[in-house]
XYZ file of C-alpha atoms in Angstrom:
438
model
C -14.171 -8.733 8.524
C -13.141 -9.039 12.325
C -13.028 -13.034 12.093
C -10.812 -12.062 9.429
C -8.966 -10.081 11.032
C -8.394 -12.491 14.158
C -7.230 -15.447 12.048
C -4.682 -12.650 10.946
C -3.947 -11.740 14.230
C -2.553 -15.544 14.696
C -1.274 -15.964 11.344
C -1.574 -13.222 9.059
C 0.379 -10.298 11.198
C 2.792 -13.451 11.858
C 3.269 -14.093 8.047
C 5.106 -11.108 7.583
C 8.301 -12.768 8.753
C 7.829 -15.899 6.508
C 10.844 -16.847 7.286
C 13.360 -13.760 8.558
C 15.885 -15.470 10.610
C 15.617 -19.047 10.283
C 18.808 -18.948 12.297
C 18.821 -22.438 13.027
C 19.146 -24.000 9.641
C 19.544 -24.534 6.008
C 23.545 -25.554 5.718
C 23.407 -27.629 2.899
C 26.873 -27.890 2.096
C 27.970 -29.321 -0.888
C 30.832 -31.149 -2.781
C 32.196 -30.015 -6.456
C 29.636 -32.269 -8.020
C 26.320 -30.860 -6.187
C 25.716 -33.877 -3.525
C 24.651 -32.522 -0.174
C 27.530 -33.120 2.884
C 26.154 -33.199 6.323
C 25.619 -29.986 7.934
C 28.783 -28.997 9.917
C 28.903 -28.828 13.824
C 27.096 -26.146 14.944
C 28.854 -23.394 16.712
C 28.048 -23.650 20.831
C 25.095 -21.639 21.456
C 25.508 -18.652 23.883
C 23.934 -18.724 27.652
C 21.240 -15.767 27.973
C 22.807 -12.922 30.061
C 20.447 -11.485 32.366
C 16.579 -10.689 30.479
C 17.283 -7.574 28.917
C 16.217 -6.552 25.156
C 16.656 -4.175 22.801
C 15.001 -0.761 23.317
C 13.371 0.349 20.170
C 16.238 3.238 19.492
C 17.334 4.442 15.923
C 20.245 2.033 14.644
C 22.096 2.301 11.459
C 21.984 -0.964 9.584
C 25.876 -2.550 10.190
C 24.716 -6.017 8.426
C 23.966 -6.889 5.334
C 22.414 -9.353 3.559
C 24.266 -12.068 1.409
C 22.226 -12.721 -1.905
C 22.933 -16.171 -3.027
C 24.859 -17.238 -6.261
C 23.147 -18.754 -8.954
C 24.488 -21.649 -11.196
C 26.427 -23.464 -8.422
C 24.296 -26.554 -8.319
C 23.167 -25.742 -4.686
C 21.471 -28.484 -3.052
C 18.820 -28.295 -0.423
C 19.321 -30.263 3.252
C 15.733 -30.331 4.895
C 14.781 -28.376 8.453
C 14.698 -31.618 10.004
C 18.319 -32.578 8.935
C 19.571 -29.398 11.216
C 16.856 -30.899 14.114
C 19.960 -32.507 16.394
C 21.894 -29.396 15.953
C 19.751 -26.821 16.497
C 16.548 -28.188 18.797
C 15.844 -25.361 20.172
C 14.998 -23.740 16.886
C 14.098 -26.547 15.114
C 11.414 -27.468 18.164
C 9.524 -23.736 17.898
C 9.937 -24.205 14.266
C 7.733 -27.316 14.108
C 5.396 -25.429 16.393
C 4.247 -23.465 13.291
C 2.114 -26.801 13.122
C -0.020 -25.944 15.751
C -1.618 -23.014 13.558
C -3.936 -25.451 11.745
C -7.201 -23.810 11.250
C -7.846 -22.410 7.877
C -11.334 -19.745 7.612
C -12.587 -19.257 3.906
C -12.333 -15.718 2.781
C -15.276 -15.780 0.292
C -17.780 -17.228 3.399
C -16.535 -14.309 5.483
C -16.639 -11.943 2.789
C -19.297 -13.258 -0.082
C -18.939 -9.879 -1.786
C -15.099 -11.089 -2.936
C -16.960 -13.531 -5.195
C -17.844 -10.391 -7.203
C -14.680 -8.773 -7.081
C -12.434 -11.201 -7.975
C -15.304 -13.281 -10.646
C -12.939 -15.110 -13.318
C -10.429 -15.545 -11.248
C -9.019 -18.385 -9.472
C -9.962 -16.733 -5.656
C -13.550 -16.764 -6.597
C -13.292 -20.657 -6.517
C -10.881 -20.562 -3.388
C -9.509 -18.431 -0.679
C -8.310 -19.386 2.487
C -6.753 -18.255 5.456
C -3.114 -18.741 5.597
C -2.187 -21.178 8.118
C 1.338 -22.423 9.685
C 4.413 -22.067 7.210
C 4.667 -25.754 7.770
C 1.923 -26.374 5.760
C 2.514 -24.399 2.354
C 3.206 -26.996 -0.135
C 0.104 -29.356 1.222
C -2.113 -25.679 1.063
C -1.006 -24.944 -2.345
C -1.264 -28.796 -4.285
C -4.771 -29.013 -2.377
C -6.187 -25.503 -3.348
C -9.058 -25.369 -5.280
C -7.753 -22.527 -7.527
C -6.109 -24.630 -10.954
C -2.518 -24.304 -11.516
C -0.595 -24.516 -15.091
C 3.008 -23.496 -14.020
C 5.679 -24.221 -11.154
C 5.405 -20.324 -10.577
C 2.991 -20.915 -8.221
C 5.588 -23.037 -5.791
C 7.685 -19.603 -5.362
C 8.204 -19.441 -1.898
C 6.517 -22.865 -0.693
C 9.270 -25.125 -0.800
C 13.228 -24.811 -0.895
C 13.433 -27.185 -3.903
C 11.768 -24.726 -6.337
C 14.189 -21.352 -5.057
C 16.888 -24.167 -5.506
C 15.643 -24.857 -8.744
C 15.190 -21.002 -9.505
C 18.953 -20.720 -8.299
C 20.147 -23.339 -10.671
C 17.888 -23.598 -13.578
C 17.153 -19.739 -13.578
C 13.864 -18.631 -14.783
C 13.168 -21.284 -16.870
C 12.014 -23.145 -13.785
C 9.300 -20.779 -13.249
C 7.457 -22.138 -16.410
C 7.423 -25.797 -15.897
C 4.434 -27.686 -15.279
C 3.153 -27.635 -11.902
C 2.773 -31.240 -12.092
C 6.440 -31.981 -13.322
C 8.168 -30.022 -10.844
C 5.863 -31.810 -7.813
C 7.700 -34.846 -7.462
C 11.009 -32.910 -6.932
C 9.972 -31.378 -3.664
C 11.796 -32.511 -0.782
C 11.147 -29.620 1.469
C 8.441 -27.457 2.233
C 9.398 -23.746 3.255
C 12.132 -24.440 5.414
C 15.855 -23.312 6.471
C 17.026 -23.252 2.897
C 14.880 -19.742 2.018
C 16.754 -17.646 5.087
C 19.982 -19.192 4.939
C 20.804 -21.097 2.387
C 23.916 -23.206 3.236
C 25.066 -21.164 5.770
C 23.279 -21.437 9.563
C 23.101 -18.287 10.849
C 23.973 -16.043 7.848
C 21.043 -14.024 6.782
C 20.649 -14.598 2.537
C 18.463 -13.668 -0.128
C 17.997 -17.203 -1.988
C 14.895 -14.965 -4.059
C 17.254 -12.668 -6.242
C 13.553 -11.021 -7.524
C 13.880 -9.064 -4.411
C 17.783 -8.158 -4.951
C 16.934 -7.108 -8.586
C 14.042 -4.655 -7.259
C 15.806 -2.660 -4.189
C 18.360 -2.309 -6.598
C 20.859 0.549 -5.418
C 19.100 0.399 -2.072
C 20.050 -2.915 -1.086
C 22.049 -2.365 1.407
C 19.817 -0.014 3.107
C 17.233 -2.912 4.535
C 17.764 -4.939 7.552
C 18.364 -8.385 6.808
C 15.477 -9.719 8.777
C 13.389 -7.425 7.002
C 14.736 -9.159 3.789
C 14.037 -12.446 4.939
C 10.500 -11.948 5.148
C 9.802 -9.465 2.004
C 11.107 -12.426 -0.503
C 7.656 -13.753 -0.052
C 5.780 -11.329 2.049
C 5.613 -8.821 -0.888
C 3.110 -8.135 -3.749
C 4.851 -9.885 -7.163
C 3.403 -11.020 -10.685
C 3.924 -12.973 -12.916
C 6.365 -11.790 -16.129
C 4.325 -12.001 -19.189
C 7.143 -13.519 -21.643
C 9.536 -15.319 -18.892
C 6.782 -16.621 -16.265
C 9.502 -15.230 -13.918
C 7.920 -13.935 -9.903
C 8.788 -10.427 -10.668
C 8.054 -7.211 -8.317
C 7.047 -4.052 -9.583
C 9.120 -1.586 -8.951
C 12.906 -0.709 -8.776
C 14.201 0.939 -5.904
C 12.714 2.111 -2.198
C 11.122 5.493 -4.144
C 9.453 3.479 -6.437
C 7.804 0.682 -3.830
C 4.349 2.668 -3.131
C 1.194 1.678 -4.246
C 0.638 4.811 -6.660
C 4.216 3.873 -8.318
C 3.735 0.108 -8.343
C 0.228 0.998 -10.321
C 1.919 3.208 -12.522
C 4.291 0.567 -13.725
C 1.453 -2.045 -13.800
C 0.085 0.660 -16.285
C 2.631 1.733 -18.310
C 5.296 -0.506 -18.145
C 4.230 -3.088 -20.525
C 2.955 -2.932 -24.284
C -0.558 -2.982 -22.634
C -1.317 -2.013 -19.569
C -0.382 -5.779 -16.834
C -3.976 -7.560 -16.071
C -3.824 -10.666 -14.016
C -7.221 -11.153 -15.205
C -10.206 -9.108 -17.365
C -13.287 -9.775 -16.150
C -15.633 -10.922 -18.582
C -19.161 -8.779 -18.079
C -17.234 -5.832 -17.288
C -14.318 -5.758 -19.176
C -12.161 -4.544 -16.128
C -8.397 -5.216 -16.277
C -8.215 -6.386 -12.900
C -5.162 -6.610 -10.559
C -4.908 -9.063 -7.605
C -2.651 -7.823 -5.023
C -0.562 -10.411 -3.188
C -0.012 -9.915 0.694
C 2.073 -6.730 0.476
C 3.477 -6.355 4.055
C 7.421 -5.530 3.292
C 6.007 -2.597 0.810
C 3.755 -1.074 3.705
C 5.933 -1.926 6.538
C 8.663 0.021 4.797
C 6.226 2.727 2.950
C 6.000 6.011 4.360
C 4.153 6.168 7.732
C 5.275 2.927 9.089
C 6.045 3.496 12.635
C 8.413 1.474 13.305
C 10.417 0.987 10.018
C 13.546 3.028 11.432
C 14.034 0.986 14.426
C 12.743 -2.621 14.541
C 12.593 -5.317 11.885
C 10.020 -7.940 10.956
C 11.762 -10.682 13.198
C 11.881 -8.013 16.064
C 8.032 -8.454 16.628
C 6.897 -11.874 15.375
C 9.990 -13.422 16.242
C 12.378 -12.332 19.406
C 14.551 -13.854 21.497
C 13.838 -16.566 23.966
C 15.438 -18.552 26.415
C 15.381 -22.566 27.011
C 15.161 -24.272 30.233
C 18.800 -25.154 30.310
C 19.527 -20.694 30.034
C 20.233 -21.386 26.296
C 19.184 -17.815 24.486
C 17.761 -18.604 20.981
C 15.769 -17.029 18.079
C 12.538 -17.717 18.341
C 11.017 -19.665 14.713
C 7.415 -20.221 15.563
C 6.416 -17.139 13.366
C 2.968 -15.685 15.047
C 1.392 -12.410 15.919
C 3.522 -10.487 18.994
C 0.044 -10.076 20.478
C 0.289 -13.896 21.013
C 4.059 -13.594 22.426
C 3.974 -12.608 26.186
C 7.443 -12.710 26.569
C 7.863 -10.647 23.951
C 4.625 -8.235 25.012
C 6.332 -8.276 28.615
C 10.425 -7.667 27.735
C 10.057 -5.551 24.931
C 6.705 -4.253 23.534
C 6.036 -2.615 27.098
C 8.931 -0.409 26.728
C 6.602 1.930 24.919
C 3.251 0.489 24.527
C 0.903 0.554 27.641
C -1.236 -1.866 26.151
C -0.174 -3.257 22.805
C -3.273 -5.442 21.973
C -5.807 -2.516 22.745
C -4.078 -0.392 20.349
C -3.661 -2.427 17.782
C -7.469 -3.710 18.466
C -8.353 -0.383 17.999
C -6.481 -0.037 14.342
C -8.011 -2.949 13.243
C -11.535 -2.008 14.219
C -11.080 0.965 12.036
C -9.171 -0.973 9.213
C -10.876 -3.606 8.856
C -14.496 -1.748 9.267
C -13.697 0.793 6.880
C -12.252 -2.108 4.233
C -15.135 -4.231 4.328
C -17.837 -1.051 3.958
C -15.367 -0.117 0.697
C -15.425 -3.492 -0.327
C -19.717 -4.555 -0.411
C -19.473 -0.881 -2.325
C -17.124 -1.935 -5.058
C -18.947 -5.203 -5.467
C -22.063 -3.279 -6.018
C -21.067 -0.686 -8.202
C -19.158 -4.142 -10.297
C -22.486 -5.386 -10.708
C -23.702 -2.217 -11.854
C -21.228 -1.389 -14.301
C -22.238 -5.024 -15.665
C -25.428 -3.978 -15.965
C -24.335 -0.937 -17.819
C -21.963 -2.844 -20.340
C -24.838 -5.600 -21.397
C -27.532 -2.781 -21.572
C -24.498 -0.399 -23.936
C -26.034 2.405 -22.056
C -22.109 4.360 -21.493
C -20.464 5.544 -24.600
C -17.073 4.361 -25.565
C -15.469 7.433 -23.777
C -17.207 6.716 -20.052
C -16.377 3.331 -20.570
C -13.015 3.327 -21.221
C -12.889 6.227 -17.977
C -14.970 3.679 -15.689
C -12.672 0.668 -16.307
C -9.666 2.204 -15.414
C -11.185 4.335 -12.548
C -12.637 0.132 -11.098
C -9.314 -0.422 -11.738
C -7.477 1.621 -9.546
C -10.194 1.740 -6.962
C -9.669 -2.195 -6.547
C -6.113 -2.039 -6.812
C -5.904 0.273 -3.660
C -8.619 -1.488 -2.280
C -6.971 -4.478 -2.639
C -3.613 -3.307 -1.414
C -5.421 -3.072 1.928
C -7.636 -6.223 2.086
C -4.802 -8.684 2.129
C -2.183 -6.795 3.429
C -1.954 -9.134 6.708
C -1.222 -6.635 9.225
C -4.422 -5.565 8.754
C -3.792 -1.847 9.600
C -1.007 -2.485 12.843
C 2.254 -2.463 10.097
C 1.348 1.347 8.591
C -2.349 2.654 9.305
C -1.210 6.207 7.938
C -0.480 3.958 4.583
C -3.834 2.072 4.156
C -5.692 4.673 5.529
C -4.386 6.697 2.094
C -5.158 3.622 0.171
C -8.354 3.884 1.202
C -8.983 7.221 0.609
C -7.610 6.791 -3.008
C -10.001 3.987 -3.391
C -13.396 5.690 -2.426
C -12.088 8.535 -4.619
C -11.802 6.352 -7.586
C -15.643 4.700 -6.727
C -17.115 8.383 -6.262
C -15.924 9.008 -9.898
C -17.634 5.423 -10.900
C -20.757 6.488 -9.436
C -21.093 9.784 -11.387
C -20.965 8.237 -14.262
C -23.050 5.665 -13.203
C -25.678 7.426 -11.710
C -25.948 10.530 -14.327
């Protein structure tokens, strides 16, 4: 789990600001009829005053986000349009190339070939790399795909075409929405047409804080349009999150509604020689960084750590847009992260040993007691009863297991939070194994 956990440390703790702040970019503008103008002179860029950063103290949240308008023909104008402009964020923005390297999940972890059998991360699961690289990762992965769905937040052309076409985008071919792609994840997702001016171009997220909106930084937003666990709407194909409201976004409420908000209880997949209505979680860092425990939810935002401030040779003071880890930031470890931690990297180190250890012991247990529950079903030694009780106990014992595994922060964004998820999930396999093992 710890090679895991240090590609995460690079990317995956980084990935949970896909995007927050592209501050730099994205200002399409655009006539009456829907061509693109060239962006508009950029604003002159202030001179750093004297290093000093923000102290982690209590703020109220005086910004909010804009949520962008759909219907209005919006076209997209490319990062590198906004390069002359803004090189300063545009140059750390292309540095996102440098994180390359891609480690596969199911060589690290062969029991996730068990727990995820009949689904399309059995046949492929990879590291996440560099945000630069999401539309080549996602044509060239190995899992199949039937709709343009699967483009939500890896290229500016399908939110544009979300914005535009509404959900019916979402259920296009893959294939027939390819050759519209102009962009890869870019300015457009942060901003919009607007440089500068935090926006939610992913209304999914605006329909799901609902009331409580206005109550989440706007860097925060940035990132949880993508960094967030979603599915799939049966009947509309639409990227949907589970739950409606800040109360509701916890793993034992998101379940619920996976349960009983639909005619049947929401499966991404059944597995076939278990009969399991399986749930795949998707990289749920803006639910855990804002669930209860987080430490740092009240005071600091996703762009805060694994973004920051920095300052070019000639004293210009920019936002930083090569989105990593703060434990690979020094300037960031040095002006900031030392105002409270002694040593950042040894603490967090320390979370993940226990996170990760604990994760991967849970996990080789599920995958056993999978294959014995197999076992169980072809031999029809349960009667209808324990079955029925089993599956939904695997169920929720993956789902919380789950929550965990590919939650990229690995432990560092809310241990209190996946240490309860893991709790709920050995609960849920002690149950499995007393039926099992009567």
């Amino acid at each position: 789990m710890e090679q895991k956990k240090n590609t995460a440390r690079i990317f995956g703790a980084g990935l949970i600001v896909l995007g927050a702040v592209l501050g730099f970019a994205s200002g399409t503008g655009k006539t009456d009829s829907g061509t693109a103008v060239k962006p508009a002179p950029a604003a002159e860029t202030a001179k750093a005053e004297p290093s000093e950063t923000a102290k982690p103290v209590s703020t109220p949240i005086v910004q909010t986000a804009k949520v962008a308008e759909e219907g209005t023909g919006v076209v997209v104008t490319k990062a590198s349009d906004w390069a002359e402009q803004f090189p300063n964020e545009y140059t750390t923005y292309m540095k996102n190339d440098e994180n390359e390297e891609i480690h596969s999940y199911l060589e690290l972890h062969p029991y996730l070939k068990t727990l995820y059998e009949g689904y399309g991360f059995a046949i492929q699961y990879g590291s996440a790399r560099g945000h630069t690289y999401v539309v080549e990762d996602v044509q060239s992965t190995g899992r199949p795909h039937k709709m343009a769905n699967c483009y939500t937040c890896k290229t500016s052309s399908m939110t544009a075409k979300v914005l535009n076409d509404g959900d019916s985008a979402y259920a296009m071919n893959f294939d027939d929405l390819t050759p519209e792609i102009t962009d890869a994840f870019g300015c457009f997702h942060c901003h919009e047409n607007e440089p500068g001016v935090l926006t939610v171009t992913h209304r999914y997220l605006y329909d799901a804080l609902a009331g409580d909106f206005e109550g989440v930084a706007p860097e925060t937003m940035s990132c949880g349009q993508c960094h967030s666990e979603y599915h799939f709407d049966p009947e509309t194909k639409a990227t949907t999150l589970a739950y409606t409201g800040l109360a509701q976004m916890n793993p034992d409420d998101m379940l619920n509604f996976y349960n009983t908000g639909f005619a049947e209880p929401f499966a991404d997949w059944t597995e076939e020689d278990t009969g399991v209505k399986k749930l795949k979680v998707q990289h749920p860092e803006f639910e855990t960084f804002l669930g209860e425990g987080s430490p740092h939810r009240a005071n600091m935002t996703c762009a805060d750590c694994h973004m920051g401030k920095t300052t070019a040779e000639d004293g210009t003071q920019f936002t930083n847009h090569y989105w990593t880890s703060p434990l690979d930031n020094q300037e960031l470890l040095d002006n900031n992260c030392s105002k409270c931690h002694k040593d950042l990297a040894a603490e967090v180190e320390a979370v993940h040993e226990r996170i990760n250890g604990r994760t991967d012991e849970l996990g080789e247990r599920l995958a056993g007691l999978d294959d014995q529950l197999a076992e169980a079903v072809a031999a029809g030694s349960l009667s209808d009863e324990e079955l029925e009780q089993v599956r939904d106990d695997f169920r929720s014992a993956q789902w919380y297991w789950d929550f965990v595994f590919v939650e990229n922060g690995d432990g560092a964004h809310n241990e209190k939070l996946a240490t309860q998820c893991l709790d709920s999930a050995e609960s849920y396999m002690e149950k499995i194994e007393a039926v099992l093992n009567k």
